[in-house]
Amino acid sequence: MASEKRSFQAEVSRLLDIVAHSLYSDKEIFLRELISNASDACDKLRYAALMQPELVGDAAEFRVLLTPDKAARTLTVADNGIGMNHDELIDNLGTIARSGTAAFVQNLSGEQGKDMALIGQFGVGFYSAFMVASEVEVIARKAGEAQAWRWVSDGRGEFTVDPVEDGSAPVRGTTVILHLRENEDEFLEPHRLRAIVKKYSDHIALPIVLKDGDKEETVNNAAALWTRPRSEITPEQYKEFYHHVGHSFDEPWLTLHNRAEGKIEYTNLLFVPSSKPFDLFDPARKHHVKLYVRRVFITDDCQALLPSYLRFLRGIVDSEDLPLNVSREMLQNNPILARMRSQITKRVLGELAKKATDAPEEYAKFWENFGAVVKEGLYEDFEQRDTIIPLVRFRSTASEDLISLDDYVGRMKPGQEAIYTITGDQLDQLKRSPQLEGFRAKGVEVLLLTDPVDEFWLPSLGQYKEHQFKSVTRGGADLAKIAADGEDKDKPKEADDKPSGNVAGLIAIFKLALGDAVKDVRASDRLTDSAVCLVADEGDMDMHLERLLKQHRQLDAAAKRILEINPRNKLVEGLAAMVGKEGASNDLGEFAWLLLDQARIVEGEPLPDPSAFARRLSGLLEKGIAFQPAA
Ligand code: ADP
Ligand code: MG
């Protein structure tokens, strides 16, 4: 019978291509990946067997067997875990299902060094076998099924799948046979294999047995890492465990290994990554921390275990109290689980707070990666809100460093009551917003908010220590009440701070010209340089939020804006001087529209009628040229 031939998913082919053609220095990690998969497979079967003991029968002793064969030049990694059936072989070893992966692979540049660094972070899992093997054979029998299958590939675009009929397949589990490339003989040497297992896989909780001729020898420690005392675990071992459990390839930024004793007992070994996982902003917002019950893996999808604003955590929680046969339904509303969740949440937040005070620079790195996720807790977890607030960091107009709300409040100006904010998509663009000018001039700090989540927690929190959050693009600017540096706020205001008669006249003309296009036209406190800006009225939605909602089609009609004009601006002064002159009011009406469009452009809003804008601009420019005396 002809073999069933299949092609790898395009992304897999691309990955394999890069892997095969790179001079990867850490080739030996292929063994870590295969052992990691074997261990996962045993965990899965151990769990399935809680409900269906017949799946393991008498052969309940889980193990991974490493067999180097010098004559055949093969290295075999065999487990007696859950195995795979025909369809699973095709899906699991022919595609990459993990979220975010397709985008990741598309971002690979084709430059070897750069790509390998990226892949190093991301991990190639099973496919790393092709770094050392010219052909990989996988023989698998799913626990409880009769038929075994053989998957074979040289890693160049295609693989085949055939039934195994000759009785040579083991009763269950997966056997990976690597036909080693030339020059890879080192992976046939028992001492070399022993060293690699010790280095990367010592923490694996089942025996890894090395077969050397007739001798069989367990080469790893084979006890679950988290059951050992902290003092006996090296940073390297923690790191290797993190790589295994989190499918991660970076350094852990923080390691939290604790044993809780008392009303409920459990051990947590949790890690905060030092780089952003690819699926951090997946809409499902799931965490992947693994739940164990008395050393038996239960699930990595128990969402009740942690709040989703801590979904960057990797690692395990091992409960002593939950029943082993705990079902998914039981996990939904389980009081033990709820208590673990609350204790672990507090512990994690507490450790973050410690880092924030003891090591602000390190903390800043954490915040850059995960701050946007943590802020979700401000509106999702009222119980922890007061614990989360001091952890939040901000960019602001006053310093390059990240600051806390307490830093901000401590620097407020005499007479300043509100905490001023501005929200937008990009920091650079925000910093150039005209609405900030008056605040800058008075030395009033403004928080620059660029995460979409800011639009949610801000209104939900409303205030901090009795200071309202207030957008500088909304309502009155109250700047008149705040003393500038070195200025006495009680001193009566100069008369020229008020719009002069001309400016009042100009405003009246603008209002008449613009009619319904704006809610109001008024003189601005918040501008010092620019001629005009748009602001939202006190009770209206923030302009940035409105834009976001419109982009996502959650909102049809936008509220009308207020156009603020700057009486201290040269152009505005000039226009004010034209008020009352014969025939000027038509031109002033044209200017009103031009300035409104200009304010929209600066705001990043689309112009409702770009051709009208162009026509007016040309018209006024032409007039300007006509007034120039000829040379
Ligand atoms: P990951 O382990 O991150 O999921 P891998 O590339 O290492 O990615 O493996 C892909 C998938 O193949 C695994 O998720 C698993 O479903 C399956 N798999 C790999 N090795 C084994 C094995 N030894 N036993 C059972 N399934 C396996
Ligand atoms: Mg894997």
PDB file of C-alpha atoms in Angstrom, residues 100-339:
ATOM      1  CA  GLY A 100      -0.004  34.043  17.550  1.00  0.00           C
ATOM      2  CA  THR A 101       2.330  31.650  15.777  1.00  0.00           C
ATOM      3  CA  ALA A 102       1.350  32.362  12.203  1.00  0.00           C
ATOM      4  CA  ALA A 103       1.971  36.054  12.767  1.00  0.00           C
ATOM      5  CA  PHE A 104       5.249  35.241  14.466  1.00  0.00           C
ATOM      6  CA  VAL A 105       6.536  33.117  11.622  1.00  0.00           C
ATOM      7  CA  GLN A 106       5.498  35.720   9.075  1.00  0.00           C
ATOM      8  CA  ASN A 107       7.631  38.204  10.948  1.00  0.00           C
ATOM      9  CA  LEU A 108      10.755  36.125  10.528  1.00  0.00           C
ATOM     10  CA  SER A 109      13.107  38.158   8.437  1.00  0.00           C
ATOM     11  CA  GLY A 110      15.080  35.569   6.528  1.00  0.00           C
ATOM     12  CA  GLU A 111      18.243  36.763   8.267  1.00  0.00           C
ATOM     13  CA  GLN A 112      19.634  33.762  10.042  1.00  0.00           C
ATOM     14  CA  GLY A 113      21.158  35.299  13.114  1.00  0.00           C
ATOM     15  CA  LYS A 114      18.188  37.479  13.828  1.00  0.00           C
ATOM     16  CA  ASP A 115      15.673  34.718  13.219  1.00  0.00           C
ATOM     17  CA  MET A 116      17.461  32.261  15.448  1.00  0.00           C
ATOM     18  CA  ALA A 117      17.449  34.769  18.273  1.00  0.00           C
ATOM     19  CA  LEU A 118      13.711  35.139  17.824  1.00  0.00           C
ATOM     20  CA  ILE A 119      13.108  31.427  17.555  1.00  0.00           C
ATOM     21  CA  GLY A 120      15.267  30.955  20.617  1.00  0.00           C
ATOM     22  CA  GLN A 121      12.666  32.914  22.544  1.00  0.00           C
ATOM     23  CA  PHE A 122       9.793  31.188  20.928  1.00  0.00           C
ATOM     24  CA  GLY A 123      11.028  27.611  20.743  1.00  0.00           C
ATOM     25  CA  VAL A 124      10.611  25.152  17.933  1.00  0.00           C
ATOM     26  CA  GLY A 125       9.560  22.233  20.139  1.00  0.00           C
ATOM     27  CA  PHE A 126       9.356  18.948  18.273  1.00  0.00           C
ATOM     28  CA  TYR A 127      10.825  20.449  15.108  1.00  0.00           C
ATOM     29  CA  SER A 128      14.162  21.004  16.829  1.00  0.00           C
ATOM     30  CA  ALA A 129      14.740  17.274  16.179  1.00  0.00           C
ATOM     31  CA  PHE A 130      15.651  18.228  12.612  1.00  0.00           C
ATOM     32  CA  MET A 131      18.654  20.189  13.849  1.00  0.00           C
ATOM     33  CA  VAL A 132      20.436  16.897  14.456  1.00  0.00           C
ATOM     34  CA  ALA A 133      18.445  14.371  12.420  1.00  0.00           C
ATOM     35  CA  SER A 134      18.211  13.988   8.661  1.00  0.00           C
ATOM     36  CA  GLU A 135      15.133  11.861   9.158  1.00  0.00           C
ATOM     37  CA  VAL A 136      12.723  11.591  12.055  1.00  0.00           C
ATOM     38  CA  GLU A 137      10.451   8.605  12.604  1.00  0.00           C
ATOM     39  CA  VAL A 138       7.621   8.733  15.128  1.00  0.00           C
ATOM     40  CA  ILE A 139       5.843   5.553  16.117  1.00  0.00           C
ATOM     41  CA  ALA A 140       2.783   6.228  18.206  1.00  0.00           C
ATOM     42  CA  ARG A 141      -0.127   4.340  19.677  1.00  0.00           C
ATOM     43  CA  LYS A 142      -2.762   6.272  21.534  1.00  0.00           C
ATOM     44  CA  ALA A 143      -3.594   4.834  24.958  1.00  0.00           C
ATOM     45  CA  GLY A 144      -6.745   2.728  24.662  1.00  0.00           C
ATOM     46  CA  GLU A 145      -6.599   2.381  20.866  1.00  0.00           C
ATOM     47  CA  ALA A 146      -5.611  -0.699  18.891  1.00  0.00           C
ATOM     48  CA  GLN A 147      -3.954   0.803  15.843  1.00  0.00           C
ATOM     49  CA  ALA A 148      -0.385   2.148  15.908  1.00  0.00           C
ATOM     50  CA  TRP A 149       0.994   4.603  13.326  1.00  0.00           C
ATOM     51  CA  ARG A 150       4.338   5.543  11.880  1.00  0.00           C
ATOM     52  CA  TRP A 151       5.056   9.162  10.910  1.00  0.00           C
ATOM     53  CA  VAL A 152       8.218   9.815   8.880  1.00  0.00           C
ATOM     54  CA  SER A 153       9.793  12.973   7.516  1.00  0.00           C
ATOM     55  CA  ASP A 154      13.092  14.401   6.389  1.00  0.00           C
ATOM     56  CA  GLY A 155      11.828  17.844   7.384  1.00  0.00           C
ATOM     57  CA  ARG A 156      11.703  19.104   3.806  1.00  0.00           C
ATOM     58  CA  GLY A 157       8.105  20.000   3.182  1.00  0.00           C
ATOM     59  CA  GLU A 158       6.439  16.602   3.440  1.00  0.00           C
ATOM     60  CA  PHE A 159       5.793  13.710   5.779  1.00  0.00           C
ATOM     61  CA  THR A 160       4.137  10.301   5.491  1.00  0.00           C
ATOM     62  CA  VAL A 161       1.822   8.437   7.840  1.00  0.00           C
ATOM     63  CA  ASP A 162       1.356   4.642   7.707  1.00  0.00           C
ATOM     64  CA  PRO A 163      -0.286   2.058   9.910  1.00  0.00           C
ATOM     65  CA  VAL A 164       2.131  -0.180  11.811  1.00  0.00           C
ATOM     66  CA  GLU A 165       0.995  -3.749  11.145  1.00  0.00           C
ATOM     67  CA  ASP A 166       3.967  -5.875  12.164  1.00  0.00           C
ATOM     68  CA  GLY A 167       3.405  -5.750  15.945  1.00  0.00           C
ATOM     69  CA  SER A 168       6.669  -3.859  16.486  1.00  0.00           C
ATOM     70  CA  ALA A 169       5.007  -0.836  18.128  1.00  0.00           C
ATOM     71  CA  PRO A 170       4.902  -0.604  21.914  1.00  0.00           C
ATOM     72  CA  VAL A 171       1.526  -1.057  23.669  1.00  0.00           C
ATOM     73  CA  ARG A 172       1.086   2.664  24.081  1.00  0.00           C
ATOM     74  CA  GLY A 173       2.919   5.960  23.903  1.00  0.00           C
ATOM     75  CA  THR A 174       5.270   7.638  21.489  1.00  0.00           C
ATOM     76  CA  THR A 175       8.673   6.589  20.223  1.00  0.00           C
ATOM     77  CA  VAL A 176      10.749   9.180  18.388  1.00  0.00           C
ATOM     78  CA  ILE A 177      13.631   7.744  16.351  1.00  0.00           C
ATOM     79  CA  LEU A 178      16.242  10.245  15.199  1.00  0.00           C
ATOM     80  CA  HIS A 179      18.399   9.207  12.251  1.00  0.00           C
ATOM     81  CA  LEU A 180      21.343  11.405  13.106  1.00  0.00           C
ATOM     82  CA  ARG A 181      23.045  13.601  10.549  1.00  0.00           C
ATOM     83  CA  GLU A 182      26.712  13.187   9.832  1.00  0.00           C
ATOM     84  CA  ASN A 183      28.851  14.894  12.465  1.00  0.00           C
ATOM     85  CA  GLU A 184      26.235  14.416  15.149  1.00  0.00           C
ATOM     86  CA  ASP A 185      27.778  11.285  16.633  1.00  0.00           C
ATOM     87  CA  GLU A 186      28.196  12.991  19.988  1.00  0.00           C
ATOM     88  CA  PHE A 187      24.507  12.305  20.614  1.00  0.00           C
ATOM     89  CA  LEU A 188      25.247   8.588  20.562  1.00  0.00           C
ATOM     90  CA  GLU A 189      27.646   8.874  23.518  1.00  0.00           C
ATOM     91  CA  PRO A 190      26.079   7.928  26.866  1.00  0.00           C
ATOM     92  CA  HIS A 191      28.210  10.410  28.826  1.00  0.00           C
ATOM     93  CA  ARG A 192      27.103  13.234  26.553  1.00  0.00           C
ATOM     94  CA  LEU A 193      23.430  12.275  26.843  1.00  0.00           C
ATOM     95  CA  ARG A 194      23.728  11.971  30.612  1.00  0.00           C
ATOM     96  CA  ALA A 195      25.182  15.485  30.788  1.00  0.00           C
ATOM     97  CA  ILE A 196      22.447  16.989  28.608  1.00  0.00           C
ATOM     98  CA  VAL A 197      19.689  15.382  30.651  1.00  0.00           C
ATOM     99  CA  LYS A 198      21.279  16.625  33.868  1.00  0.00           C
ATOM    100  CA  LYS A 199      21.589  20.114  32.477  1.00  0.00           C
ATOM    101  CA  TYR A 200      18.080  20.580  31.077  1.00  0.00           C
ATOM    102  CA  SER A 201      15.805  17.848  32.327  1.00  0.00           C
ATOM    103  CA  ASP A 202      16.844  17.027  35.855  1.00  0.00           C
ATOM    104  CA  HIS A 203      13.576  18.505  37.168  1.00  0.00           C
ATOM    105  CA  ILE A 204      11.357  16.246  35.059  1.00  0.00           C
ATOM    106  CA  ALA A 205       9.181  14.364  37.534  1.00  0.00           C
ATOM    107  CA  LEU A 206       9.458  10.933  35.935  1.00  0.00           C
ATOM    108  CA  PRO A 207      12.504   8.726  35.489  1.00  0.00           C
ATOM    109  CA  ILE A 208      14.558   9.386  32.375  1.00  0.00           C
ATOM    110  CA  VAL A 209      16.289   6.079  31.762  1.00  0.00           C
ATOM    111  CA  LEU A 210      19.423   5.819  29.646  1.00  0.00           C
ATOM    112  CA  LYS A 211      19.957   2.465  27.985  1.00  0.00           C
ATOM    113  CA  ASP A 212      23.659   1.768  27.512  1.00  0.00           C
ATOM    114  CA  GLY A 213      23.993  -1.720  26.034  1.00  0.00           C
ATOM    115  CA  ASP A 214      22.290  -3.975  28.563  1.00  0.00           C
ATOM    116  CA  LYS A 215      22.569  -1.461  31.376  1.00  0.00           C
ATOM    117  CA  GLU A 216      19.642   0.804  32.269  1.00  0.00           C
ATOM    118  CA  GLU A 217      20.273   3.809  34.429  1.00  0.00           C
ATOM    119  CA  THR A 218      17.988   6.606  35.643  1.00  0.00           C
ATOM    120  CA  VAL A 219      19.867   9.817  34.927  1.00  0.00           C
ATOM    121  CA  ASN A 220      17.672  12.509  36.419  1.00  0.00           C
ATOM    122  CA  ASN A 221      16.498  13.323  39.909  1.00  0.00           C
ATOM    123  CA  ALA A 222      12.935  12.292  38.945  1.00  0.00           C
ATOM    124  CA  ALA A 223      11.175  14.119  41.764  1.00  0.00           C
ATOM    125  CA  ALA A 224       8.890  17.066  41.036  1.00  0.00           C
ATOM    126  CA  LEU A 225      11.060  20.142  41.419  1.00  0.00           C
ATOM    127  CA  TRP A 226       8.554  22.093  43.467  1.00  0.00           C
ATOM    128  CA  THR A 227       8.528  19.411  46.185  1.00  0.00           C
ATOM    129  CA  ARG A 228      12.188  20.033  46.944  1.00  0.00           C
ATOM    130  CA  PRO A 229      13.327  22.661  49.445  1.00  0.00           C
ATOM    131  CA  ARG A 230      14.168  26.003  47.899  1.00  0.00           C
ATOM    132  CA  SER A 231      17.673  25.926  49.291  1.00  0.00           C
ATOM    133  CA  GLU A 232      18.424  22.805  47.251  1.00  0.00           C
ATOM    134  CA  ILE A 233      17.326  24.231  43.922  1.00  0.00           C
ATOM    135  CA  THR A 234      19.754  26.198  41.793  1.00  0.00           C
ATOM    136  CA  PRO A 235      18.736  29.167  39.647  1.00  0.00           C
ATOM    137  CA  GLU A 236      19.629  27.045  36.607  1.00  0.00           C
ATOM    138  CA  GLN A 237      17.199  24.331  37.684  1.00  0.00           C
ATOM    139  CA  TYR A 238      14.450  26.864  38.216  1.00  0.00           C
ATOM    140  CA  LYS A 239      15.121  28.268  34.802  1.00  0.00           C
ATOM    141  CA  GLU A 240      15.003  24.876  33.106  1.00  0.00           C
ATOM    142  CA  PHE A 241      11.769  24.054  34.849  1.00  0.00           C
ATOM    143  CA  TYR A 242      10.338  27.376  33.726  1.00  0.00           C
ATOM    144  CA  HIS A 243      11.279  26.605  30.134  1.00  0.00           C
ATOM    145  CA  HIS A 244       9.595  23.227  30.357  1.00  0.00           C
ATOM    146  CA  VAL A 245       6.424  24.255  32.156  1.00  0.00           C
ATOM    147  CA  GLY A 246       5.915  27.575  30.395  1.00  0.00           C
ATOM    148  CA  HIS A 247       7.010  26.471  26.925  1.00  0.00           C
ATOM    149  CA  SER A 248       9.169  29.557  27.281  1.00  0.00           C
ATOM    150  CA  PHE A 249      12.707  30.291  26.270  1.00  0.00           C
ATOM    151  CA  ASP A 250      13.646  33.461  28.104  1.00  0.00           C
ATOM    152  CA  GLU A 251      14.944  34.067  31.616  1.00  0.00           C
ATOM    153  CA  PRO A 252      12.355  34.195  34.372  1.00  0.00           C
ATOM    154  CA  TRP A 253      12.069  37.783  35.593  1.00  0.00           C
ATOM    155  CA  LEU A 254      10.718  36.607  38.932  1.00  0.00           C
ATOM    156  CA  THR A 255      10.470  33.176  40.546  1.00  0.00           C
ATOM    157  CA  LEU A 256       7.901  32.559  43.277  1.00  0.00           C
ATOM    158  CA  HIS A 257       8.243  29.258  45.050  1.00  0.00           C
ATOM    159  CA  ASN A 258       6.117  28.925  48.178  1.00  0.00           C
ATOM    160  CA  ARG A 259       4.412  26.365  50.246  1.00  0.00           C
ATOM    161  CA  ALA A 260       1.173  27.407  51.925  1.00  0.00           C
ATOM    162  CA  GLU A 261       0.245  25.600  55.094  1.00  0.00           C
ATOM    163  CA  GLY A 262      -2.793  26.144  57.251  1.00  0.00           C
ATOM    164  CA  LYS A 263      -6.455  25.900  56.380  1.00  0.00           C
ATOM    165  CA  ILE A 264      -5.582  24.958  52.857  1.00  0.00           C
ATOM    166  CA  GLU A 265      -2.317  23.535  51.666  1.00  0.00           C
ATOM    167  CA  TYR A 266      -0.641  23.950  48.345  1.00  0.00           C
ATOM    168  CA  THR A 267       2.654  24.702  46.699  1.00  0.00           C
ATOM    169  CA  ASN A 268       3.088  27.297  44.033  1.00  0.00           C
ATOM    170  CA  LEU A 269       6.056  27.584  41.737  1.00  0.00           C
ATOM    171  CA  LEU A 270       5.287  30.545  39.528  1.00  0.00           C
ATOM    172  CA  PHE A 271       7.347  32.590  37.130  1.00  0.00           C
ATOM    173  CA  VAL A 272       7.013  36.016  35.612  1.00  0.00           C
ATOM    174  CA  PRO A 273       8.628  35.961  32.142  1.00  0.00           C
ATOM    175  CA  SER A 274      11.158  38.599  31.153  1.00  0.00           C
ATOM    176  CA  SER A 275       9.623  39.017  27.705  1.00  0.00           C
ATOM    177  CA  LYS A 276       6.115  39.275  26.369  1.00  0.00           C
ATOM    178  CA  PRO A 277       4.497  35.957  25.440  1.00  0.00           C
ATOM    179  CA  PHE A 278       2.988  35.939  21.957  1.00  0.00           C
ATOM    180  CA  ASP A 279      -0.543  35.315  23.087  1.00  0.00           C
ATOM    181  CA  LEU A 280      -0.682  37.952  25.822  1.00  0.00           C
ATOM    182  CA  PHE A 281      -3.453  39.885  24.128  1.00  0.00           C
ATOM    183  CA  ASP A 282      -5.347  36.910  22.782  1.00  0.00           C
ATOM    184  CA  PRO A 283      -9.050  37.745  23.187  1.00  0.00           C
ATOM    185  CA  ALA A 284      -9.590  34.689  25.404  1.00  0.00           C
ATOM    186  CA  ARG A 285      -7.224  36.220  28.007  1.00  0.00           C
ATOM    187  CA  LYS A 286      -6.433  32.776  29.422  1.00  0.00           C
ATOM    188  CA  HIS A 287      -3.646  31.929  31.801  1.00  0.00           C
ATOM    189  CA  HIS A 288      -1.775  28.633  31.371  1.00  0.00           C
ATOM    190  CA  VAL A 289      -0.640  27.917  34.914  1.00  0.00           C
ATOM    191  CA  LYS A 290      -0.869  24.187  35.482  1.00  0.00           C
ATOM    192  CA  LEU A 291      -2.976  22.787  38.265  1.00  0.00           C
ATOM    193  CA  TYR A 292      -1.697  19.664  40.016  1.00  0.00           C
ATOM    194  CA  VAL A 293      -3.350  17.722  42.810  1.00  0.00           C
ATOM    195  CA  ARG A 294      -0.849  15.889  44.996  1.00  0.00           C
ATOM    196  CA  ARG A 295       1.729  15.735  42.190  1.00  0.00           C
ATOM    197  CA  VAL A 296      -0.777  14.609  39.543  1.00  0.00           C
ATOM    198  CA  PHE A 297      -1.251  17.012  36.662  1.00  0.00           C
ATOM    199  CA  ILE A 298      -4.926  17.957  36.295  1.00  0.00           C
ATOM    200  CA  THR A 299      -5.203  20.731  33.724  1.00  0.00           C
ATOM    201  CA  ASP A 300      -3.577  23.826  32.313  1.00  0.00           C
ATOM    202  CA  ASP A 301      -6.960  25.369  31.621  1.00  0.00           C
ATOM    203  CA  CYS A 302      -8.415  26.034  35.050  1.00  0.00           C
ATOM    204  CA  GLN A 303      -9.339  29.688  34.658  1.00  0.00           C
ATOM    205  CA  ALA A 304     -10.705  29.893  38.209  1.00  0.00           C
ATOM    206  CA  LEU A 305      -7.181  29.454  39.555  1.00  0.00           C
ATOM    207  CA  LEU A 306      -5.942  32.942  38.676  1.00  0.00           C
ATOM    208  CA  PRO A 307      -7.465  36.244  37.596  1.00  0.00           C
ATOM    209  CA  SER A 308      -6.906  36.959  33.920  1.00  0.00           C
ATOM    210  CA  TYR A 309      -4.957  40.127  34.713  1.00  0.00           C
ATOM    211  CA  LEU A 310      -2.200  37.812  35.983  1.00  0.00           C
ATOM    212  CA  ARG A 311      -2.199  35.708  32.810  1.00  0.00           C
ATOM    213  CA  PHE A 312       1.471  36.444  32.171  1.00  0.00           C
ATOM    214  CA  LEU A 313       2.343  34.011  34.975  1.00  0.00           C
ATOM    215  CA  ARG A 314       3.797  30.622  34.086  1.00  0.00           C
ATOM    216  CA  GLY A 315       4.282  27.610  36.352  1.00  0.00           C
ATOM    217  CA  ILE A 316       2.322  25.285  38.571  1.00  0.00           C
ATOM    218  CA  VAL A 317       0.080  25.186  41.608  1.00  0.00           C
ATOM    219  CA  ASP A 318      -0.077  21.840  43.402  1.00  0.00           C
ATOM    220  CA  SER A 319      -3.002  21.441  45.805  1.00  0.00           C
ATOM    221  CA  GLU A 320      -3.046  19.026  48.733  1.00  0.00           C
ATOM    222  CA  ASP A 321      -6.773  19.485  49.375  1.00  0.00           C
ATOM    223  CA  LEU A 322      -8.643  19.115  46.088  1.00  0.00           C
ATOM    224  CA  PRO A 323      -9.905  15.612  45.287  1.00  0.00           C
ATOM    225  CA  LEU A 324      -7.910  13.814  42.606  1.00  0.00           C
ATOM    226  CA  ASN A 325     -10.989  13.098  40.535  1.00  0.00           C
ATOM    227  CA  VAL A 326     -11.893  16.758  40.443  1.00  0.00           C
ATOM    228  CA  SER A 327     -13.969  17.488  37.352  1.00  0.00           C
ATOM    229  CA  ARG A 328     -14.104  20.639  35.267  1.00  0.00           C
ATOM    230  CA  GLU A 329     -17.542  21.465  36.671  1.00  0.00           C
ATOM    231  CA  MET A 330     -16.210  21.157  40.198  1.00  0.00           C
ATOM    232  CA  LEU A 331     -13.419  23.552  39.353  1.00  0.00           C
ATOM    233  CA  GLN A 332     -15.927  26.241  38.400  1.00  0.00           C
ATOM    234  CA  ASN A 333     -17.226  27.067  41.863  1.00  0.00           C
ATOM    235  CA  ASN A 334     -14.866  25.394  44.239  1.00  0.00           C
ATOM    236  CA  PRO A 335     -14.272  27.138  47.589  1.00  0.00           C
ATOM    237  CA  ILE A 336     -10.776  25.668  47.989  1.00  0.00           C
ATOM    238  CA  LEU A 337      -9.838  26.915  44.569  1.00  0.00           C
ATOM    239  CA  ALA A 338     -11.326  30.333  45.319  1.00  0.00           C
ATOM    240  CA  ARG A 339      -9.210  30.579  48.429  1.00  0.00           C
TER     241      ARG A 339
END
